[in-house]
XYZ file of C-alpha atoms in Angstrom:
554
model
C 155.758 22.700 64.212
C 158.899 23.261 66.152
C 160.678 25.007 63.873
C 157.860 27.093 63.753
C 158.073 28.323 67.254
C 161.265 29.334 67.110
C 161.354 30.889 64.122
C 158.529 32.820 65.916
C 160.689 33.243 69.175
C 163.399 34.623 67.406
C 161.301 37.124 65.649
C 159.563 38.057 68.826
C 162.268 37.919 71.869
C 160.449 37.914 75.167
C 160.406 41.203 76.809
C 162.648 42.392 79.150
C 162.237 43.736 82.594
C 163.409 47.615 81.316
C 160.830 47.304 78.670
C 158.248 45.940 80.828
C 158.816 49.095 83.183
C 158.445 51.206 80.677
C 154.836 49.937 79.634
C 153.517 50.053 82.853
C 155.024 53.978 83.371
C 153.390 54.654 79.704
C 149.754 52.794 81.114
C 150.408 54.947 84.126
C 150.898 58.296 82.386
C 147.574 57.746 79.500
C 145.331 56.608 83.439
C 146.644 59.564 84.869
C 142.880 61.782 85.883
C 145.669 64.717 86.201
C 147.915 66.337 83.247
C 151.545 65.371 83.068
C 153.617 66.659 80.749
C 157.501 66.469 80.256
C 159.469 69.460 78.626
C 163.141 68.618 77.057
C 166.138 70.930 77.445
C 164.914 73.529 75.210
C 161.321 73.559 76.646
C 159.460 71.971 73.858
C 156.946 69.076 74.662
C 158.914 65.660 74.615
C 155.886 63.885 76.317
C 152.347 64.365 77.457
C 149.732 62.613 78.650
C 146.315 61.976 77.296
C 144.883 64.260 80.398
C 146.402 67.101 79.812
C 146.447 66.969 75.600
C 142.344 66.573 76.042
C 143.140 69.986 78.743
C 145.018 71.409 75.709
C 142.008 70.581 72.787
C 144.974 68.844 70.928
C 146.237 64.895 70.615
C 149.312 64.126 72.279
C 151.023 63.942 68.899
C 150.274 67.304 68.084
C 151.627 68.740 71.223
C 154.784 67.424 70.176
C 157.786 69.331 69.932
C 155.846 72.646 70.463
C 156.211 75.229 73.393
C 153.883 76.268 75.836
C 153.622 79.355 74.347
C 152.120 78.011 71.313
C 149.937 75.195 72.859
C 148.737 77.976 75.918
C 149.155 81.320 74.567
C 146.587 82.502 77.262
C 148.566 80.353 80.205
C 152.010 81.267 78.740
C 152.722 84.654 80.696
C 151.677 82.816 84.107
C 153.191 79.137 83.656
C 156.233 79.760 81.491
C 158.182 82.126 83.769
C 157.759 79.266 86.241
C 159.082 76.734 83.796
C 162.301 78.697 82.802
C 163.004 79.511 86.306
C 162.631 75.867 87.289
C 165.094 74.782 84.524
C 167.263 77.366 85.257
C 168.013 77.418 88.545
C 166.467 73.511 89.138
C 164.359 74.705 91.915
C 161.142 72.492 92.657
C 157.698 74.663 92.466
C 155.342 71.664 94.610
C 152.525 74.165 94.183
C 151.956 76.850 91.765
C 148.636 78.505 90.894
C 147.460 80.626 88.043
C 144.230 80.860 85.774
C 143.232 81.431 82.585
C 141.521 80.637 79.531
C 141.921 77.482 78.301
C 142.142 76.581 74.503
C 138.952 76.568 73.068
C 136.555 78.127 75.919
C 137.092 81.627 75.047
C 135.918 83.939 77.871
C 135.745 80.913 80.205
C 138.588 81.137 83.256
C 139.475 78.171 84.722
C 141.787 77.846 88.094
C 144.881 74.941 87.675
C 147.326 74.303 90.215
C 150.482 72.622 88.927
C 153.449 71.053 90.259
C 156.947 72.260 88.029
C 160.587 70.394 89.118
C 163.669 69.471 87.103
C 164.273 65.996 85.562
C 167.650 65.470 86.327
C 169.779 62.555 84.520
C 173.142 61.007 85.315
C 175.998 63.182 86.479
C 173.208 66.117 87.665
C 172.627 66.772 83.903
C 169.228 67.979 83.092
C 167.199 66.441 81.071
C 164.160 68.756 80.617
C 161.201 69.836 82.778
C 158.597 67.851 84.530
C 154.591 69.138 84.388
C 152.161 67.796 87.110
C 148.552 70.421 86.071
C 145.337 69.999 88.375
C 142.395 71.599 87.128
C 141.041 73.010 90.482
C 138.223 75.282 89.382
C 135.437 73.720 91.129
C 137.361 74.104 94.261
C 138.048 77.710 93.537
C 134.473 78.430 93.100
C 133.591 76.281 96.291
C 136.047 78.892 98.240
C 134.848 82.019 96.402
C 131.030 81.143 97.138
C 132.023 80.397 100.735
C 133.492 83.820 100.723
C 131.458 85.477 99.364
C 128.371 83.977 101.619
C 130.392 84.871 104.095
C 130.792 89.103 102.931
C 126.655 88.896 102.400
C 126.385 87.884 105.741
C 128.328 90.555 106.837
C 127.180 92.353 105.089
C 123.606 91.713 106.135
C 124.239 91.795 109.679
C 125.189 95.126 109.012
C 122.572 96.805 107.118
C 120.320 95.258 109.954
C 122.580 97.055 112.627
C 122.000 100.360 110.780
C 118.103 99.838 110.159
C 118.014 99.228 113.538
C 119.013 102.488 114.319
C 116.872 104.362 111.690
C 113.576 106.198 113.092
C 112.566 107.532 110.358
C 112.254 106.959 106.485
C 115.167 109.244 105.348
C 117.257 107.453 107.571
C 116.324 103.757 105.837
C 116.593 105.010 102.688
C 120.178 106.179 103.380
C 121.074 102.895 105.169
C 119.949 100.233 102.253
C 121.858 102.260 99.475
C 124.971 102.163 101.063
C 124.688 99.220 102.260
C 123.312 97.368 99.438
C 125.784 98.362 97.268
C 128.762 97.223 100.000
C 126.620 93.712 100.016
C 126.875 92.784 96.016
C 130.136 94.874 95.823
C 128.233 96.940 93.507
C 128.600 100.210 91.815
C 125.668 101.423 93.220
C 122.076 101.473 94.464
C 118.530 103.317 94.159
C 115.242 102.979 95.892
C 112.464 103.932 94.310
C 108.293 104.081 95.714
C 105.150 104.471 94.224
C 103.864 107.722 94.667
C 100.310 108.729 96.671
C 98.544 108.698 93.323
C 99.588 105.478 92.615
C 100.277 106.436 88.930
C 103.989 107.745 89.496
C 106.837 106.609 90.832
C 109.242 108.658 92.890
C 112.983 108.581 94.117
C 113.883 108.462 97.883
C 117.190 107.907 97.472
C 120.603 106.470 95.228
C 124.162 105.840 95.878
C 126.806 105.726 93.066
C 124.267 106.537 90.274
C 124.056 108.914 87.449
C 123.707 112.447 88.350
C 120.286 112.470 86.359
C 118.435 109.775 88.915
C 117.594 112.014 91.423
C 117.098 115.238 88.659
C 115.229 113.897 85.077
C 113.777 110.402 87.153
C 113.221 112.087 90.677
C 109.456 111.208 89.052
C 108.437 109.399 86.487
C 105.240 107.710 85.227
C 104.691 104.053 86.533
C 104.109 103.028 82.860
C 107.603 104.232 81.625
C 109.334 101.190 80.024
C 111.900 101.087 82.954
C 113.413 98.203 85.184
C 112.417 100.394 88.333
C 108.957 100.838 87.136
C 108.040 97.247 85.848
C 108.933 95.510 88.839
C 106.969 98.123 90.885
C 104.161 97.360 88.078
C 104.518 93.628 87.833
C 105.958 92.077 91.133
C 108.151 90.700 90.017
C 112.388 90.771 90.642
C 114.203 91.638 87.360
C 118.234 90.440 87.044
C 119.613 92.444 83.629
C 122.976 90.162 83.836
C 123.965 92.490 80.620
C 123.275 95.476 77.816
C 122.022 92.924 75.933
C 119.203 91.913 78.524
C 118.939 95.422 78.959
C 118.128 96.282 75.585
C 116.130 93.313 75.419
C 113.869 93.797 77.959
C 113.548 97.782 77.682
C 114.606 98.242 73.493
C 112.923 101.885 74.030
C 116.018 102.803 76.598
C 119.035 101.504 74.296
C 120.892 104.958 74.036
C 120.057 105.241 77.491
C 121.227 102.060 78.898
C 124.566 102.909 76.867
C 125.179 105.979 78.528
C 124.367 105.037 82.513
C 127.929 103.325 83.088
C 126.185 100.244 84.127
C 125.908 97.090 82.251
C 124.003 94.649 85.458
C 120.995 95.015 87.578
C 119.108 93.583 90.140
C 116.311 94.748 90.721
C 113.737 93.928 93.488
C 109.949 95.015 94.476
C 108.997 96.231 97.792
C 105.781 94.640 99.125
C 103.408 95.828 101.646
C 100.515 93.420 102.530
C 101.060 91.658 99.247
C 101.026 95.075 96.927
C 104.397 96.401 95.512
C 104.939 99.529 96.607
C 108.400 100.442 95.798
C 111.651 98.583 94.038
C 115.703 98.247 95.285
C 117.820 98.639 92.289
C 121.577 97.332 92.642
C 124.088 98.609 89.521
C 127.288 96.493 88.681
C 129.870 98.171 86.248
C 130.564 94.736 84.769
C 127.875 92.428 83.069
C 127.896 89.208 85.889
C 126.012 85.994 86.082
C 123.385 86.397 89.226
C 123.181 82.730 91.152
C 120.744 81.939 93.516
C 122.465 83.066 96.309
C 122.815 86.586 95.080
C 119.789 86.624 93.830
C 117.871 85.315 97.408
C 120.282 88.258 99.223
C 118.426 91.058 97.232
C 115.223 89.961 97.943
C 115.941 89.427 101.399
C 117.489 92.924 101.491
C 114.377 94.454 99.374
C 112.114 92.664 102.358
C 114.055 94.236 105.287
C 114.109 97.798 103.611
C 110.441 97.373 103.420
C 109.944 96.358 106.612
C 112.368 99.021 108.006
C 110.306 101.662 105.800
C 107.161 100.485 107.439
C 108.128 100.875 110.835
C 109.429 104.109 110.322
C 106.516 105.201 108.518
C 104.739 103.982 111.984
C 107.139 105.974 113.958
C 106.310 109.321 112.132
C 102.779 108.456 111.757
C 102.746 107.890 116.111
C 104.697 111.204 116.187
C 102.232 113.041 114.005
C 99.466 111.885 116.153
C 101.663 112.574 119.033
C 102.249 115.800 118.653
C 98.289 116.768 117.331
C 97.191 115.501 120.551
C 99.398 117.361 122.395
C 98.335 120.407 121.004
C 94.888 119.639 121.158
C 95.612 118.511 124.624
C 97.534 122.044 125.493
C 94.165 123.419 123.942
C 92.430 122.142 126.340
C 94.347 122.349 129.292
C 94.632 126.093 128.886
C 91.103 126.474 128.314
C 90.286 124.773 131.989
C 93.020 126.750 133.464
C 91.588 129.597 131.942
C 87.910 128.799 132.821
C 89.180 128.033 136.475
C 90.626 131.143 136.913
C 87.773 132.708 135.552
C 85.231 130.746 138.069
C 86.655 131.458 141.105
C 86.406 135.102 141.137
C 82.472 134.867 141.032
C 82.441 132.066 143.371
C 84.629 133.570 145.491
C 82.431 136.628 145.718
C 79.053 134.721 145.809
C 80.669 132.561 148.901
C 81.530 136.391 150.440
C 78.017 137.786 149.879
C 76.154 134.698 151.946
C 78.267 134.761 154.572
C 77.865 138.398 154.812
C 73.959 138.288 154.543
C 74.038 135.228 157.177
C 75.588 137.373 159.594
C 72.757 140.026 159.327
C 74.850 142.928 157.942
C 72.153 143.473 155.207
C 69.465 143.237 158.226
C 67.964 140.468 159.765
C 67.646 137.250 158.475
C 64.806 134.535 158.855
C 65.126 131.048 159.809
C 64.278 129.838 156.422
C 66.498 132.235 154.246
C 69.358 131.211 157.038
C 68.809 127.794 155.822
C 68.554 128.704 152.260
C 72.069 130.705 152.616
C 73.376 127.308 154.089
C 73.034 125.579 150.959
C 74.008 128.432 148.604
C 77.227 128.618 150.945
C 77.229 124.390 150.455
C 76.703 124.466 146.729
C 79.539 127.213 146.314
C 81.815 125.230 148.579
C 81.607 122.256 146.614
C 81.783 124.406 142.668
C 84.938 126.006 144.281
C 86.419 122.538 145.247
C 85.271 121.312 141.840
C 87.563 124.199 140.462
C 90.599 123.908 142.365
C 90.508 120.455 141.426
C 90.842 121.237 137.949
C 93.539 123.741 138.536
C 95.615 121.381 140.262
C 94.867 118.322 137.691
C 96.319 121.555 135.100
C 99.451 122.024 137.055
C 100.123 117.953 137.168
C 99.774 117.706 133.729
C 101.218 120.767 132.855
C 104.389 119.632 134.971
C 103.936 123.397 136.660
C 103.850 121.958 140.009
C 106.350 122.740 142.334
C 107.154 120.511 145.468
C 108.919 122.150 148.554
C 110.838 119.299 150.165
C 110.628 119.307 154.038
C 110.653 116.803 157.220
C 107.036 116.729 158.020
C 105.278 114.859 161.235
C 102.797 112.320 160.119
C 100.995 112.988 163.797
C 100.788 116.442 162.609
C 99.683 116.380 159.357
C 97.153 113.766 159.933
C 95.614 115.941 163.035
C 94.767 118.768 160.472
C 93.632 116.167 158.227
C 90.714 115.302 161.027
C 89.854 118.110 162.184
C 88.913 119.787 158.731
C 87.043 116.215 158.348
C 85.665 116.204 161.720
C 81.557 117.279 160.775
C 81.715 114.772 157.946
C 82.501 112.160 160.303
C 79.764 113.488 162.723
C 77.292 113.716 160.337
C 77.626 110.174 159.385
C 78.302 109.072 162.487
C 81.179 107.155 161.707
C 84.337 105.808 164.293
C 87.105 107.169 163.540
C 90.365 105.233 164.797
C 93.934 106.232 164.636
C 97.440 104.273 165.379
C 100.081 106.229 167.120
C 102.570 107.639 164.344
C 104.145 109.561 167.061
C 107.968 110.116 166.049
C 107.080 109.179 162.473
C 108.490 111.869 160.129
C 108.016 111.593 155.964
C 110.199 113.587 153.432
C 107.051 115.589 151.883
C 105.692 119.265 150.680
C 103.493 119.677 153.291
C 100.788 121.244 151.444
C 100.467 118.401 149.317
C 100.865 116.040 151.789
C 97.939 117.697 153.642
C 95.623 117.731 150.584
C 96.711 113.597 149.970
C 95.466 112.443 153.310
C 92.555 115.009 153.513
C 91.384 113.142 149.626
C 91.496 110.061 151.282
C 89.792 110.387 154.308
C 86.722 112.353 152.382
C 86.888 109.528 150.183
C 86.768 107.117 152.848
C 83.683 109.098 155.058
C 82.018 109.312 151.145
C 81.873 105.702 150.387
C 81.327 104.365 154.290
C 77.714 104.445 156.044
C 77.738 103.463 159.549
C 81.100 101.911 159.844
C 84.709 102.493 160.843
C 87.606 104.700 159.104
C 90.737 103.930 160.591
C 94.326 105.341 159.776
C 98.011 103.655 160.145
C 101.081 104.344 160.232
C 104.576 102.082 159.646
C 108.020 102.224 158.962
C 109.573 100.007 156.404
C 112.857 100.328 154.875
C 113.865 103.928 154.361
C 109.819 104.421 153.695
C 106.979 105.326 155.540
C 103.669 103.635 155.276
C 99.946 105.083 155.627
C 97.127 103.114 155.617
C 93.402 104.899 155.500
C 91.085 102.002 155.865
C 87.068 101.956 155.665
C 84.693 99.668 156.014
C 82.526 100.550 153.084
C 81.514 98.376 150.543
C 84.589 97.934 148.841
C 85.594 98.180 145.168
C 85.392 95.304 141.975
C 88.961 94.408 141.467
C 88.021 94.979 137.911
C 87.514 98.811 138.419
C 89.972 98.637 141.255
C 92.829 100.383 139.252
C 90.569 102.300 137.269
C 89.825 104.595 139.980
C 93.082 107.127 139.962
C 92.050 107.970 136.166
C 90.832 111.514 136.315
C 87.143 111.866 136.260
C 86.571 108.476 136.966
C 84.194 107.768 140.110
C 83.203 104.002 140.992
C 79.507 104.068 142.435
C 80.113 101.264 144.847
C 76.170 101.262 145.474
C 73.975 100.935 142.510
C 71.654 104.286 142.275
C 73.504 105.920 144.295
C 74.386 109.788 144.388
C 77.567 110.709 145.008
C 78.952 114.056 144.753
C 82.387 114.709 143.425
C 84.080 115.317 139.857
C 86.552 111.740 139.914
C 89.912 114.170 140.302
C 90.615 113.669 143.927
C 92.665 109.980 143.699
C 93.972 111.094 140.206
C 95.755 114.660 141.911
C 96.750 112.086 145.081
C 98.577 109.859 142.932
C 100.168 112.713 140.965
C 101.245 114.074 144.172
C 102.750 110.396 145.797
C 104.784 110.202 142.433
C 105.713 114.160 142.616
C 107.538 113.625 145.627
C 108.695 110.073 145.238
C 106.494 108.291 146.911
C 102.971 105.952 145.436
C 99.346 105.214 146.053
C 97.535 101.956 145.842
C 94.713 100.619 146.972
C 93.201 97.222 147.550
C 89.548 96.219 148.491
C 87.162 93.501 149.144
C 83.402 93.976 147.733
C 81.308 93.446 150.865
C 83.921 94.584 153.326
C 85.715 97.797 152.841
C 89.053 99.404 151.032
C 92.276 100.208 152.087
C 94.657 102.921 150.351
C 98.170 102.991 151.019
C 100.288 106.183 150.542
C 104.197 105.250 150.734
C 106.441 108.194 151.228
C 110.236 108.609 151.675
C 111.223 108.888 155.209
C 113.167 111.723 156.469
């Protein structure tokens, strides 16, 4: 049995240190999870791992005493020059990147980054080329998505920027195709809507398209076997990543498809309350692969060029309307300036002819027809008020009125202001009570300032039976402050605000007559804001109102 173990020991010496080395460098090379490969003097493959041979489609014995030319003949024009310049000059690449196809995955490019140094050997000699190769693909794509999330964002930030800015439908349309295009990096872009019949659809606008677009298909049927057309038929986004799903989808439009320049689309629907009404076509030159991403950015462009559309189709719609009231509203205006005018002349005269027959130039007149001359001279009083009402609501609106700017007494203007009211007051027997606004001087068209204050006391003696008008005066700040005060019945603060609306009156007793046409507190406001000043008024139901009229102060 001895004998037998060393016979055995001398046919099997124990291993030495060197070669024990060496095993564990081989184990480490074959666990290796990157390619390592080492190149000999003349740059053929001395020794490779099982990494990079599996990289290479090949077993390590076959990669053998080849170059890299003939193992990568794709790789060769970006990793040899790199390997001769290492072992020429014996220069250490620690990072070198390039991409390629790899053998067997034709069409597929894949991103490596490698490592390339010199093996050097004793006395500086060198021995060949050392290989470290990192597939990094997935990292490449993980930067290039991030990138590219990053340009749609942009991108969409933008086009928001610029819809922002569009009023009106021409201006959308221009906005989305150029900046759709800009989003995808695409050759191009078209927007397309479904005509008012419904049964055609028609071209607003395209960027970087055919010439023919906006010519032969500035109209087509809705039924036309098109990508524009179907989704605008069906709802539904369409993503041609190719001629082939071009032809495939639309066989009827092969020589077409061939001819356009383009070989991918996206295409998108615009919806309106649920109904498409329109589609976003993008073009690419090059067939592509769309991923979610790129395809969740078209829709979400398709949805803000519909809602853009929308709101200018609101703006132009409001400006429409707009304008057709206006006109119907100058209409009108001239035909109660007109009528006014008209008015007065016979008023005018029939005011002229009573007083003349009340002063007995037509002979003498009886009690009773004196009386009955009262009232015709009441009743034209009040029609010619009614009129010069409407002429001055005509010149507000109008913007023909014209404000003469002077320093103007309160004490003054409110002492014309009473006596003209004086009989009212009388006849109603009302108290009349007035602040000093002695020294107190506004910055006001007289006129107007006049006709303000005389509104609001008539209003006040209207609306107050048996009570108290009083009138204020204040300075605060650079303005001046007048309060005419009653103690009618007051206003509902419902209707309170209400009241300056022209032709608006607010009975403040039910069944109640009260004469007027509503203009008076409508003109008075117009007048405050015509010469910088306001009018508001508060009031209590069951005590009174007060109106304040604010005015600069001279």
């Amino acid at each position: 049995m001895a004998h037998e173990l060393d016979a055995e020991a001398e046919t099997h010496p124990p291993a030495s240190a060197e070669s024990q080395l060496l095993a564990r460098l081989e184990a480490l090379l074959a666990s290796a999870p990157l390619g390592v490969a080492f190149l000999d003097a003349k740059l053929r493959v001395e020794r490779v791992n099982d990494a990079l041979a599996a990289r290479l489609q090949r077993s390590p014995a076959e990669c053998i005493g080849r170059t890299l030319g003939d193992l990568v003949p794709a790789l060769a024009g970006s990793l040899v020059p790199v390997v001769e310049h290492v072992a020429r000059t014996r220069d250490v690449v620690p990072e070198f990147e390039f991409a390629g196809e790899p053998p067997g995955l034709p069409g597929v490019t894949r991103h490596f980054l490698s490592a390339v140094f010199p093996v050097l050997v004793a006395g500086n000699e060198l021995a060949g080329v050392g290989m470290i190769l990192r597939d990094i693909t997935a990292r490449h794509e993980a930067v290039s998505r991030e990138r590219r999330r990053a340009r749609h964002q942009a991108s969409l930030h933008s086009l928001t920027a610029a819809l922002a800015q569009a009023i009106s439908p021409r201006d959308v349309v221009t906005a989305v195709v150029e900046h759709a295009a800009a989003a995808f990096g695409a050759a191009g872009s078209v927007i397309a809507r479904r005509a008012i019949d419904g049964r055609y659809l028609e071209i607003l606008g395209a960027d970087g398209m055919p010439p023919d677009v906006g010519t032969e298909w500035a109209r087509f049927p809705l039924s036309t076997p098109a990508p524009l057309a179907y989704v605008v038929r069906t709802g539904e986004s369409l993503f041609l990543e190719s001629d082939a799903d071009w032809v495939q989808h639309f066989p009827e439009l092969q020589a077409l498809a061939a001819g356009v320049g383009h070989q991918a689309n996206a295409v998108v629907p615009l919806v309106v309350d649920g109904l498409p009404m329109g589609a976003l076509g993008i073009a690419f030159a090059a067939a592509r692969t769309f991923d979610e991403e790129e395809r969740a950015l078209a829709v979400n462009v398709a949805r803000q060029c519909t809602l853009a559309l929308e709101r200018a189709r609101l703006i132009e719609s409001e400006r429409a309307a707009r304008a057709e009231a206006d006109a119907a509203n100058q209409v009108k205006t001239q035909f109660l300036a007109t009528m006014s005018h008209e008015l007065r002349t016979p008023l005018n005269a029939i005011g002229g002819y009573a007083e003349l027959l009340e002063m007995g130039i037509h002979g003498p007149v009886t009690p009773a027809q004196r009386e009955a001359l009262v009232r015709i001279q009441r009743s034209q009083q009040h029609l010619l008020n009614l009129v010069n009402n409407v002429l001055n609501l005509v010149k507000l609106d109008t913007q023909h009125a014209r404000y003469q700017l002077t320093d103007v007494p309160v004490e003054q203007a409110l002492q014309f202001v009473v006596e003209a009211t004086a009989p009212q007051l009388q006849a109603k027997r009302l108290r009349y009570e007035q602040a000093s606004c002695a020294g107190i001087v506004v910055r006001a068209d007289t006129e107007k300032l006049r006709q303000i204050l005389l509104n609001l006391l008539s209003n006040a003696i209207k609306f107050t039976d048996g009570g108290r008008i009083s009138v204020g005066c204040a300075v605060e700040g650079g303005e001046v402050r007048i309060d005419v005060r009653d103690t009618g019945c007051g206003i509902p603060a419902e209707q309170l605000e209400n009241i300056f609306d022209p032709f608006v009156q607010v009975d403040r007793r039910l069944n109640r007559p009260v004469e007027g046409t509503g203009l008076g507190l409508a003109i008075s406001r117009e007048l405050a804001q015509g010469m910088g000043g306001t009018l508001t008024a508060t009031s209590t139901v069951g005590e009174g109102s007060v109106f304040t009229l604010r005015l600069p102060g001279a």
